[in-house]
Coordinates of C-alpha atoms in Angstrom, one line a residue:
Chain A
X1 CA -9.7 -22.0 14.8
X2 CA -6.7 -19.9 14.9
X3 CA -6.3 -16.8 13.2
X4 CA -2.8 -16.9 12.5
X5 CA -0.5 -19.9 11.9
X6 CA 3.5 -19.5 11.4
X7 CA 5.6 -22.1 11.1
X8 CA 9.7 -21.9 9.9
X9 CA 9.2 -19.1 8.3
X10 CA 11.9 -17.5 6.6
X11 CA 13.3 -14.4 4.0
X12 CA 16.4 -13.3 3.8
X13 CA 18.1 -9.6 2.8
X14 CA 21.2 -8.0 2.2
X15 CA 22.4 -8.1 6.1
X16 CA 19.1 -9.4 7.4
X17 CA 17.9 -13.3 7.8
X18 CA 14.4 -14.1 9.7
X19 CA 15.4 -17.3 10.5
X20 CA 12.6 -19.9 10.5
X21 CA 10.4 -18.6 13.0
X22 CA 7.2 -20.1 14.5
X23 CA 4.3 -19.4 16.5
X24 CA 0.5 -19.4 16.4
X25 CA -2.1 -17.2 17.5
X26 CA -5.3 -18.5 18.5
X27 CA -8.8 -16.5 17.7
X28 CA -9.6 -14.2 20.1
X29 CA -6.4 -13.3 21.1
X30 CA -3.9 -10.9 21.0
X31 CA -0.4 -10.8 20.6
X32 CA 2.3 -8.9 21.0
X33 CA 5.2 -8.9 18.8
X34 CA 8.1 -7.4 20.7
X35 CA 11.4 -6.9 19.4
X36 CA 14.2 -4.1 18.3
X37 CA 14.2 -2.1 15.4
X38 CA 15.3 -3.8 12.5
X39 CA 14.3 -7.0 14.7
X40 CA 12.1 -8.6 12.1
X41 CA 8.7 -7.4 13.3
X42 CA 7.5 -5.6 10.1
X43 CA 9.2 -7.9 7.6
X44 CA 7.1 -11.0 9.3
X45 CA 3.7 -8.4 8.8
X46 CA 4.3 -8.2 5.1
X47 CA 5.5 -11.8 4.5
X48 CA 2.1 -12.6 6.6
X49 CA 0.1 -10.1 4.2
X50 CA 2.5 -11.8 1.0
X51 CA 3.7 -8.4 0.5
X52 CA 6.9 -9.8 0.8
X53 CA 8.3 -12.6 -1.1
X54 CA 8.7 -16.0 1.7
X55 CA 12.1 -18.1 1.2
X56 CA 10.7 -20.9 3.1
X57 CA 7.6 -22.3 5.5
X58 CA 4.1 -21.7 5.8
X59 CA 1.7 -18.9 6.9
X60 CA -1.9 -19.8 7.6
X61 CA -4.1 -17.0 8.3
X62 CA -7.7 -17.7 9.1
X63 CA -7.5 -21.0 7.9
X64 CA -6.5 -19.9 4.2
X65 CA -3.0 -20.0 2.8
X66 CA -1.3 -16.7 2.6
X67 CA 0.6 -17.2 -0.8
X68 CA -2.7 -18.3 -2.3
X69 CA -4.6 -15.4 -4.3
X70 CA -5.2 -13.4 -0.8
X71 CA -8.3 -11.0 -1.6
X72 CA -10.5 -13.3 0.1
X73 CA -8.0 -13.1 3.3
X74 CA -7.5 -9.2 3.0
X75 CA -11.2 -8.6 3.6
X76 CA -11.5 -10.2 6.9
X77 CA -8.1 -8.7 7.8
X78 CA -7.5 -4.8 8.6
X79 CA -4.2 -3.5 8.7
X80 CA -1.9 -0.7 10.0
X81 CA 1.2 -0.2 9.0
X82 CA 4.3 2.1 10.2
X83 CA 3.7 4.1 7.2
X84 CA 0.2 4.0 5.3
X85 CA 0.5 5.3 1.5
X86 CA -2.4 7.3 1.4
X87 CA -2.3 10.0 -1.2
X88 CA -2.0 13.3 0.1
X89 CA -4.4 15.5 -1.7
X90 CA -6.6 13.1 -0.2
X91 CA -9.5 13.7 2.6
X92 CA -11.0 11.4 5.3
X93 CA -14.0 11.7 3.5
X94 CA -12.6 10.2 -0.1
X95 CA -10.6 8.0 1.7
X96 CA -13.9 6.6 2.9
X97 CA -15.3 6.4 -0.3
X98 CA -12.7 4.9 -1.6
X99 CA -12.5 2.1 1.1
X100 CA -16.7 1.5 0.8
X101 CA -16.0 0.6 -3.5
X102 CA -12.8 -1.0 -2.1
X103 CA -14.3 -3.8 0.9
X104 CA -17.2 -5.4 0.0
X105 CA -18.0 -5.9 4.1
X106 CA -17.2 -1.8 4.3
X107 CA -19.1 -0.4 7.3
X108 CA -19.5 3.9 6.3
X109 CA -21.4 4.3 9.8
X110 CA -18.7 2.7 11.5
X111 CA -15.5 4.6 9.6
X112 CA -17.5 7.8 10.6
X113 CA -17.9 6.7 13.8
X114 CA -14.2 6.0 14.7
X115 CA -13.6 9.5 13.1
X116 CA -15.9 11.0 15.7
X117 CA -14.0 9.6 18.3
X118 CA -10.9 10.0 17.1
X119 CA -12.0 14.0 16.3
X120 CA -10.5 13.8 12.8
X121 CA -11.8 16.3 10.2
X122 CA -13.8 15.1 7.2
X123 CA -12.1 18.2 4.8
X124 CA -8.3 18.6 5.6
X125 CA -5.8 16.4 3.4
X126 CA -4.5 13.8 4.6
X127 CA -0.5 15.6 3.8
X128 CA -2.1 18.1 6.6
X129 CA -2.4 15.3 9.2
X130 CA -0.2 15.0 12.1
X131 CA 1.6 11.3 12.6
X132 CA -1.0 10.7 15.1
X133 CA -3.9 11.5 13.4
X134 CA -2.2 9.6 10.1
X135 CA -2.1 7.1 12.5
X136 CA -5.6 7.1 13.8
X137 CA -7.0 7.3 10.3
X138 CA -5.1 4.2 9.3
X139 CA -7.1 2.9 13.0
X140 CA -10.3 3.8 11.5
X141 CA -9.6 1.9 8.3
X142 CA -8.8 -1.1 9.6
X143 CA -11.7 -1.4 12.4
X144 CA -14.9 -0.6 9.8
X145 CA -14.6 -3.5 7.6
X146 CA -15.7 -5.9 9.8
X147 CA -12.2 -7.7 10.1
X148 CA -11.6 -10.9 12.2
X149 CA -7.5 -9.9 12.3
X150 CA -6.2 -7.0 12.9
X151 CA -2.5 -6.5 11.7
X152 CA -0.7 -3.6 13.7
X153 CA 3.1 -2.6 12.8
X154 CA 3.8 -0.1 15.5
X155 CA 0.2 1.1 15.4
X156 CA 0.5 3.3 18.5
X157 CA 3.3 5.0 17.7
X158 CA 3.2 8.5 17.6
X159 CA 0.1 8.6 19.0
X160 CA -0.6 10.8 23.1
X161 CA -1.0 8.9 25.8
X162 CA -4.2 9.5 26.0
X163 CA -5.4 9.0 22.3
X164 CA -3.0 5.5 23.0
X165 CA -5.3 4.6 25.7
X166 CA -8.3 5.2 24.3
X167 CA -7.0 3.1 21.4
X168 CA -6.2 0.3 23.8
X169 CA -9.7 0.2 24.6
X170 CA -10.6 0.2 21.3
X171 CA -8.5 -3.2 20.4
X172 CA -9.8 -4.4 23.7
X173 CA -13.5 -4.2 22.6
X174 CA -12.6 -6.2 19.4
X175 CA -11.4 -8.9 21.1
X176 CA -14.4 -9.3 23.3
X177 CA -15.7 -11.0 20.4
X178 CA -14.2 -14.6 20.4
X179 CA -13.6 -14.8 16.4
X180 CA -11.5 -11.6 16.4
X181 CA -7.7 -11.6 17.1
X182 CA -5.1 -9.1 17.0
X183 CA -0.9 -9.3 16.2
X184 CA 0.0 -6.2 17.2
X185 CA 3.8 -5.4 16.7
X186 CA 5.9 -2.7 18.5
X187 CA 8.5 -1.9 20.6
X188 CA 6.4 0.5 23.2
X189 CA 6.6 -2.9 25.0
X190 CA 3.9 -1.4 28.2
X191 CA 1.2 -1.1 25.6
X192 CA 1.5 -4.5 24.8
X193 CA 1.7 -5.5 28.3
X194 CA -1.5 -4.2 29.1
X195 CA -3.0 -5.8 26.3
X196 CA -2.0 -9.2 24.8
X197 CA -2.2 -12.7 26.1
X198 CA 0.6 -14.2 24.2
X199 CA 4.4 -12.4 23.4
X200 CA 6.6 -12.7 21.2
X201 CA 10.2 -12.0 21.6
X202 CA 11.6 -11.0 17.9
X203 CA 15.6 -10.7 18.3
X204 CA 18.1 -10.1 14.6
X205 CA 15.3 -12.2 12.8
X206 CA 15.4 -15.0 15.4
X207 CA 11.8 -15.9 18.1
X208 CA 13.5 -16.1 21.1
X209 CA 10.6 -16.6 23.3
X210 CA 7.0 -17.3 22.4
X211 CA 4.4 -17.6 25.1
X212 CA 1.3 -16.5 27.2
X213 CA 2.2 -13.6 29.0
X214 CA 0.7 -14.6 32.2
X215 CA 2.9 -17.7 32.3
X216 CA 5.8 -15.7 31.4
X217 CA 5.2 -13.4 34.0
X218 CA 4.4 -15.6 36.7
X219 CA 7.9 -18.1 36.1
X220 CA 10.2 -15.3 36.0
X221 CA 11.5 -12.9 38.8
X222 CA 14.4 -10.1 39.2
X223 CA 16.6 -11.0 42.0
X224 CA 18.9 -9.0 43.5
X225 CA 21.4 -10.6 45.9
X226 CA 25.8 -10.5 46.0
X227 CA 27.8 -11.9 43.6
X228 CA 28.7 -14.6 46.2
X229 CA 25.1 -15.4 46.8
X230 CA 24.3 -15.6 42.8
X231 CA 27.3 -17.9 42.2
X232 CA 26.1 -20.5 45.1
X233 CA 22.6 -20.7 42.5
X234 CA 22.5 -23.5 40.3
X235 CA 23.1 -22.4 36.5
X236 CA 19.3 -23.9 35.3
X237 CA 17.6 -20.8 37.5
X238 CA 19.4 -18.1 35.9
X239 CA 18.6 -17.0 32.7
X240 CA 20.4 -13.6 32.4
X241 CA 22.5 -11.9 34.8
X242 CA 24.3 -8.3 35.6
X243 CA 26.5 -7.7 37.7
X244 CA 28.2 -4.4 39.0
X245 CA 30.0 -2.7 42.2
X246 CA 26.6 -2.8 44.1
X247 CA 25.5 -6.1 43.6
X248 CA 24.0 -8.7 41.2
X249 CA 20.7 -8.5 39.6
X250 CA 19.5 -11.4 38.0
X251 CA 16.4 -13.0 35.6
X252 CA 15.6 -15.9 37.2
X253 CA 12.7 -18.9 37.0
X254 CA 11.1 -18.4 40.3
X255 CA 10.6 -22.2 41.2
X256 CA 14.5 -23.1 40.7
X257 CA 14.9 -20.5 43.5
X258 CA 15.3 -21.2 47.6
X259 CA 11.8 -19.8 48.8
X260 CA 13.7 -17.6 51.2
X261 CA 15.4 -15.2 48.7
X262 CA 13.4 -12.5 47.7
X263 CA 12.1 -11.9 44.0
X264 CA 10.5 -8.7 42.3
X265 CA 7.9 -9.4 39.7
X266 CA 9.8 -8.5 35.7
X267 CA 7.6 -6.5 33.6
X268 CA 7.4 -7.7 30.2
X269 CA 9.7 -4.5 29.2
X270 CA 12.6 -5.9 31.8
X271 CA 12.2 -9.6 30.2
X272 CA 13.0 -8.2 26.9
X273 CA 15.5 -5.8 28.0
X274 CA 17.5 -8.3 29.9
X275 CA 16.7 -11.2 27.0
X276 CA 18.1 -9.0 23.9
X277 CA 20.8 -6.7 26.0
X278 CA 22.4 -8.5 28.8
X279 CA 24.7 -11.1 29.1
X280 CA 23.4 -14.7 28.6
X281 CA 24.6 -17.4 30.9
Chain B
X1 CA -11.1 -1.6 -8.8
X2 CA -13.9 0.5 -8.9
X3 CA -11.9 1.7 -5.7
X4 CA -8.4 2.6 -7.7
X5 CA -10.5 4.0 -10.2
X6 CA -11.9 6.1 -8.1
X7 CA -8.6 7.0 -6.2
X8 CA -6.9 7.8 -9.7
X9 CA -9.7 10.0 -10.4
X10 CA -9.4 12.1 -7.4
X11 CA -5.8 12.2 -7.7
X12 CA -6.3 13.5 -11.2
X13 CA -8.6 16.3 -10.0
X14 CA -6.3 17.4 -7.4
X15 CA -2.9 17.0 -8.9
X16 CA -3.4 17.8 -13.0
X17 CA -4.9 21.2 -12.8
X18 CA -2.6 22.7 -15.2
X19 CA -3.3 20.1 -17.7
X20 CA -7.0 20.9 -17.9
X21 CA -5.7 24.5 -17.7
X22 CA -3.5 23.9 -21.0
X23 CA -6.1 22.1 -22.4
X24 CA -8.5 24.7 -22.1
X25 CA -6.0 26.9 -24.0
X26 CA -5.1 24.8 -26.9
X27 CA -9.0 24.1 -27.6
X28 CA -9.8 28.4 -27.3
X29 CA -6.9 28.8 -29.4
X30 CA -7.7 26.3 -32.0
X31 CA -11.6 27.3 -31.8
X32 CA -10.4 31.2 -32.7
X33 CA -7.8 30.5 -35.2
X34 CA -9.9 28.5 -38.2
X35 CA -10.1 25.6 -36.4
X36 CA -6.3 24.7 -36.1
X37 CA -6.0 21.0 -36.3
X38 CA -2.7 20.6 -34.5
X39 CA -4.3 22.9 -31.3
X40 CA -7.1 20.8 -31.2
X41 CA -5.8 17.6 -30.5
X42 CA -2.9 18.5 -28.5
X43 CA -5.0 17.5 -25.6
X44 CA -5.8 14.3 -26.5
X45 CA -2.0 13.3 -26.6
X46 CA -1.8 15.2 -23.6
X47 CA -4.4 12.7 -21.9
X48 CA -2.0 9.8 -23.0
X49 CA 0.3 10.8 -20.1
X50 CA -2.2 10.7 -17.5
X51 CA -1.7 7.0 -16.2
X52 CA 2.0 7.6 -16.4
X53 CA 1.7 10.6 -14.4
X54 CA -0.9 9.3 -11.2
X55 CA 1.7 5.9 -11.4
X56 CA 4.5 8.0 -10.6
X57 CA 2.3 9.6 -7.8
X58 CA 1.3 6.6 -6.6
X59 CA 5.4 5.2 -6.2
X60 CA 6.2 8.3 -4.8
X61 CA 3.3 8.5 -2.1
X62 CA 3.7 5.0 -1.1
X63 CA 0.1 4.2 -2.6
X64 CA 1.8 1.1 -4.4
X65 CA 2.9 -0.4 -1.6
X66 CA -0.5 0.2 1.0
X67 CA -1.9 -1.2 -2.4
X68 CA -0.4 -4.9 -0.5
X69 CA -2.9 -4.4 2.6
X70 CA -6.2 -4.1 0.1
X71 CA -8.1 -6.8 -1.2
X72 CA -6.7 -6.3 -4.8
X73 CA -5.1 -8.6 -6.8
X74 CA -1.6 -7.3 -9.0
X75 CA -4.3 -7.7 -12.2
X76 CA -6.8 -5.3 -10.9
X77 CA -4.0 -2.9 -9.5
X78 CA -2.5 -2.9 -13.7
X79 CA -6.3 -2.7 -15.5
X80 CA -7.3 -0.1 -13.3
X81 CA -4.2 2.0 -14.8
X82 CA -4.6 1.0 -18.4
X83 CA -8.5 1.4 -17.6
X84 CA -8.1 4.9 -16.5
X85 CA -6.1 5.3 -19.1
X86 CA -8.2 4.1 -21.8
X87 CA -11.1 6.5 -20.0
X88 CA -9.4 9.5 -19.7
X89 CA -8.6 9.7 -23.5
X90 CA -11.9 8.7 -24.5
X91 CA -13.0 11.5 -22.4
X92 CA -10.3 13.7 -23.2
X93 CA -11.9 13.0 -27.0
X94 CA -15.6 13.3 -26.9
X95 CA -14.6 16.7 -25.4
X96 CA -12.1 17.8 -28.0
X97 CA -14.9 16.7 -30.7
X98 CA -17.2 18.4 -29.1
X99 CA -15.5 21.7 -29.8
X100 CA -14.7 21.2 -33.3
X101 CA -19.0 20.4 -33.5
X102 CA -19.5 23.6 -31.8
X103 CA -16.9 25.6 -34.0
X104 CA -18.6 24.1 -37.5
X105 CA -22.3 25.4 -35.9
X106 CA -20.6 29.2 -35.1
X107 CA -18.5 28.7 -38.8
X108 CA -20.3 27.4 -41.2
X109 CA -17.8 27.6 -44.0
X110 CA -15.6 25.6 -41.4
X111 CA -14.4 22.1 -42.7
X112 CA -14.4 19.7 -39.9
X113 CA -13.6 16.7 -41.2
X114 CA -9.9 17.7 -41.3
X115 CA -9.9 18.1 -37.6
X116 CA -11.6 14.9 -36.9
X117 CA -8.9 12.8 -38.6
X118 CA -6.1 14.5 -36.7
X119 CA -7.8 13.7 -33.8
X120 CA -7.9 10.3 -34.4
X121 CA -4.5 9.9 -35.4
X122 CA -3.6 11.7 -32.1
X123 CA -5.7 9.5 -30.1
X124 CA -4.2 6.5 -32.0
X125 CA -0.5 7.9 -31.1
X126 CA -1.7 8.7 -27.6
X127 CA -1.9 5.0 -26.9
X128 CA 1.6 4.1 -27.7
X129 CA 2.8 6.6 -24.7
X130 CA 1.3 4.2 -21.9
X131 CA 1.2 1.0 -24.0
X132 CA 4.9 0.8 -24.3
X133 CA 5.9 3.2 -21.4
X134 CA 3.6 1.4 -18.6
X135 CA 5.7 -2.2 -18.8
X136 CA 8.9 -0.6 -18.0
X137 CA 7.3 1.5 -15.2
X138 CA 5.8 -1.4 -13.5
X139 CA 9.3 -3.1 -13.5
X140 CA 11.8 -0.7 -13.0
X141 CA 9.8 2.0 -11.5
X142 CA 8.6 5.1 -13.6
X143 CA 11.7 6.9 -12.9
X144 CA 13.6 4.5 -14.9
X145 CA 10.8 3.4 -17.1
X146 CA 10.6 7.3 -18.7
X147 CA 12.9 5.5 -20.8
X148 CA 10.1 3.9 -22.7
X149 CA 9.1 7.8 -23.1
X150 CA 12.4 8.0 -26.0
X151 CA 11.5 4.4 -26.9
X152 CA 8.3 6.1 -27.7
X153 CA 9.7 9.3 -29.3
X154 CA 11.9 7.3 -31.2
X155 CA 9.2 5.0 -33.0
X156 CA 7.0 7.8 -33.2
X157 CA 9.4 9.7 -35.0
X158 CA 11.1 6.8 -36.9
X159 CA 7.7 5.7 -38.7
X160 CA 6.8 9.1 -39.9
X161 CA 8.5 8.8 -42.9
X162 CA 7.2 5.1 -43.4
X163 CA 3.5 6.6 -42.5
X164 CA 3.6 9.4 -45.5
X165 CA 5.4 6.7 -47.9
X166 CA 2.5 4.5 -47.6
X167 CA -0.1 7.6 -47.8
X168 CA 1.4 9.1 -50.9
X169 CA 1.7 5.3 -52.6
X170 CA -2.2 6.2 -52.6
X171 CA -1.7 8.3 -55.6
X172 CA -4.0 11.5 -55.1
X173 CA -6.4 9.5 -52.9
X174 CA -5.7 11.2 -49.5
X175 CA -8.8 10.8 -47.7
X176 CA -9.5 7.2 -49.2
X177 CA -6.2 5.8 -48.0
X178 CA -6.6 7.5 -44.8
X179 CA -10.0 5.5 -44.6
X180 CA -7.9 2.3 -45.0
X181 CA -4.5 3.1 -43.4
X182 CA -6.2 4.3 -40.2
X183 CA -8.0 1.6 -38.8
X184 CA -5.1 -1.1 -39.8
X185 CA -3.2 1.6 -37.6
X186 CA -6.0 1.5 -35.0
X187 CA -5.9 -1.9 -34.3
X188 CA -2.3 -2.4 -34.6
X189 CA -2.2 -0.1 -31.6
X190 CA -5.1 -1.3 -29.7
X191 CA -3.6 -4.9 -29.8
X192 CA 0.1 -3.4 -28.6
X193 CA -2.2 -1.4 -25.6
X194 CA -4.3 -5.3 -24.9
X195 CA -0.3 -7.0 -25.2
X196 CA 1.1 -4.3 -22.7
X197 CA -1.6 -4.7 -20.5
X198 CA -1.1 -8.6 -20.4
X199 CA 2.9 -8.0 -20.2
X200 CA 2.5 -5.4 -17.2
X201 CA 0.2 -7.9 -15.0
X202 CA 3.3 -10.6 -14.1
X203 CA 6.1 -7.6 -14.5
X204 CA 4.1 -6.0 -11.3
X205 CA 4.2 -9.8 -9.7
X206 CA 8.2 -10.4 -10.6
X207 CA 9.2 -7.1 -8.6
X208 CA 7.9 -8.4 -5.3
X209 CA 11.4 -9.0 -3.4

């Protein structure tokens, strides 16, 4: 089944259209949903929790209609967001209290657990936190009521490397299970390059790329070559070029190139780069 | 919503020390001053404000918005408020009458009934403050819905004089046409508290953009 089913969705603001945007994620995958800031990302999170009024299409998440009364969906899905609203005077510990009369599938040992390992105190208030540890509370949440999606707006934001690594892990494990899936948005594109198995490319409200990030990386290449030697290419193989004093560099789809030219892998991070900032052919 | 219950309660631990400090003082002071009626149920309008208050903490904090990512629906968000509410005060009350109790044990001579009515008619008036201040909060937020605080001023204020016409039509009969005034009063309320409650549940819906 999959755990998360887009199709033309839309909403529009003041100065800001998502524009019919599609794309699936199958259970037991994760994906990565890459794109600028005010790109979209969080807007389609809260349209997929019906936080957020749709204007048009249909969300599917675990096989339940998200504009239908959701409570049933909320339970098997944990969620971070950007900013969590959790009262200040509160303490890890009521928070947990809270969350075990709040999710009927609420798993204490696990909550304490992840606050072990995340070496956050039972007693301070949550207006005491730092960002990352806000952050990692909002982690802790999500993971310890046995959820089958896990919704991430810019989860490791603001987190150290290391805590983001061991958090990488973490996601990794819960995907080792095959019903559980993860959309993870952010725009610390490496993280999601270690991680997912799908991307998708969010640009001014518009999916300009959706697909397994093993194809992705394995049809495109950088090449770097003259301006002359570019040119003599045919149009089809380059996707997005830039060109200055010292040369051309250029996206490319590796089969539509001679086998005698040399290409350099593109990280995920290059393919966005070059997809939202450089000039289109 | 035995979760937002339990959140509110917290909150109201934490955040409304003064108020339990204030009450303290207006039930001393009423319990050493021959029982002053007006001191003694000053807290229980007090506890009228409480849901209007943790709302306002909850907009500000960004509770009612991480309230999207929990399994409740916009009808358990709203009865928890008018829940608490409705607890608080009842609380709030069984305390307040438990002080008058306590003063007519340590005074014998001390006429309790007096204060018992005017803390009903408080309770009864504390209702209105959420009742017809809670709609507007819910849909313009509870910075712009304090208007339904003068709304409530106003009516309070405005039926006064219709209140001690009706009692003094009761020629000499104070306490008889309290015992029939007050529970039309009572009810009139309680069904404006059920009617707000119904009214704030799709108001909450209609302000999802």
């Amino acid at each position: 089944m999959n755990a998360l089913e887009i199709k033309n969705l839309s909403k529009e603001y003041p100065g800001f259209k998502l524009n019919k945007i599609s794309f699936t994620l199958p259970g037991g995958c994760i994906l990565g949903l890459i794109g600028e800031n005010g790109a979209g990302k969080s807007t389609t999170i809260k349209l997929i929790l019906n936080m957020l009024r749709k204007d048009g299409g249909s969300i599917t998440v675990l096989g339940r209609d998200s504009g239908a009364d959701n409570r049933l969906t909320k339970e098997e899905v944990g969620v971070v967001l950007d900013e969590a609203g959790i009262p200040g005077c509160l303490n890890a510990r009521q928070v947990g209290n809270i969350m075990r009369n709040t999710f009927k599938n609420w798993n204490a040992s696990d909550y304490n657990g992840y606050l072990k390992r995340f070496a956050l105190p039972l007693d301070k208030e949550y207006k005491d936190f730092s960002r990352g540890m806000k952050m990692k509370l909002s982690i802790a949440i999500a993971m310890s009521h046995n959820a089958k999606l896990l919704l991430l707006d810019e989860a490791t934001s603001g987190l150290d490397p290391v805590v983001r690594d061991e958090v990488l892990d973490i996601l990794n494990e819960f995907t080792r299970d095959e019903n559980h899936s993860i959309l993870m948005s952010s725009h610390i594109v490496s993280d999601l390059e270690k991680l997912c198995d799908y991307i998708a490319f969010l640009h001014k409200g518009r999916l300009m790329l959706f697909e397994e990030k093993d194809e992705l990386l394995a049809r495109y290449g950088i090449l770097h070559c003259t301006e002359g030697q570019l040119s003599a290419l045919s149009k089809d193989a380059i996707k997005h070029k830039k060109i200055s004093a010292y040369g051309a560099e250029a996206l490319v789809i590796r089969d539509k190139i001679p086998s005698a030219m040399s290409i350099s892998p593109v990280s995920i991070e290059e393919l966005f780069v070059y997809m939202v900032k450089e000039e289109a052919v | 919503m035995k979760g937002l219950l339990l959140k509110d309660f917290y909150q109201l631990i934490k955040y409304c020390k003064m108020f339990f400090l204030v009450d303290i003082v207006f039930m001393a002071v009423s319990f050493f001053s021959e029982g002053n009626a007006l001191f003694i149920s000053f807290p229980v309008m007090f506890s009228g404000i409480l849901p209007l208050t943790l709302l306002s903490y909850d907009e500000r904090g960004g509770w009612s918005d991480y309230c999207g990512i929990l399994p409740y629906s916009e009808k358990q968000i709203v009865s928890a408020k008018y829940l608490f509410g409705l607890l608080s005060q009842a609380v709030t009350v069984v305390v307040v009458i438990g002080v008058v109790f306590i003063r007519g044990i340590v005074y014998p001579n001390y006429n309790f009934l007096s204060n018992l009515s005017a803390i009903g008619i408080m309770f009864v008036a504390s209702l209105l403050f959420p009742a017809l201040c809670l709609p507007f909060c819910y849909k313009f937020g509870s910075e712009k819905g304090r208007i339904g605080y003068f709304i409530v001023i106003a009516i309070t204020t405005g039926c006064m004089p219709l209140y001690s016409t009706i009692v003094e039509g009761f020629e000499g009969a104070e306490a008889k046409s309290m015992n029939i005034i007050f529970p039309l009063i009572l009810v009139g309320i309680s069904a404006l508290y059920i009617g707000s409650w119904l009214i704030s549940i799709p108001l909450l819906r209609s302000v999802k953009k």
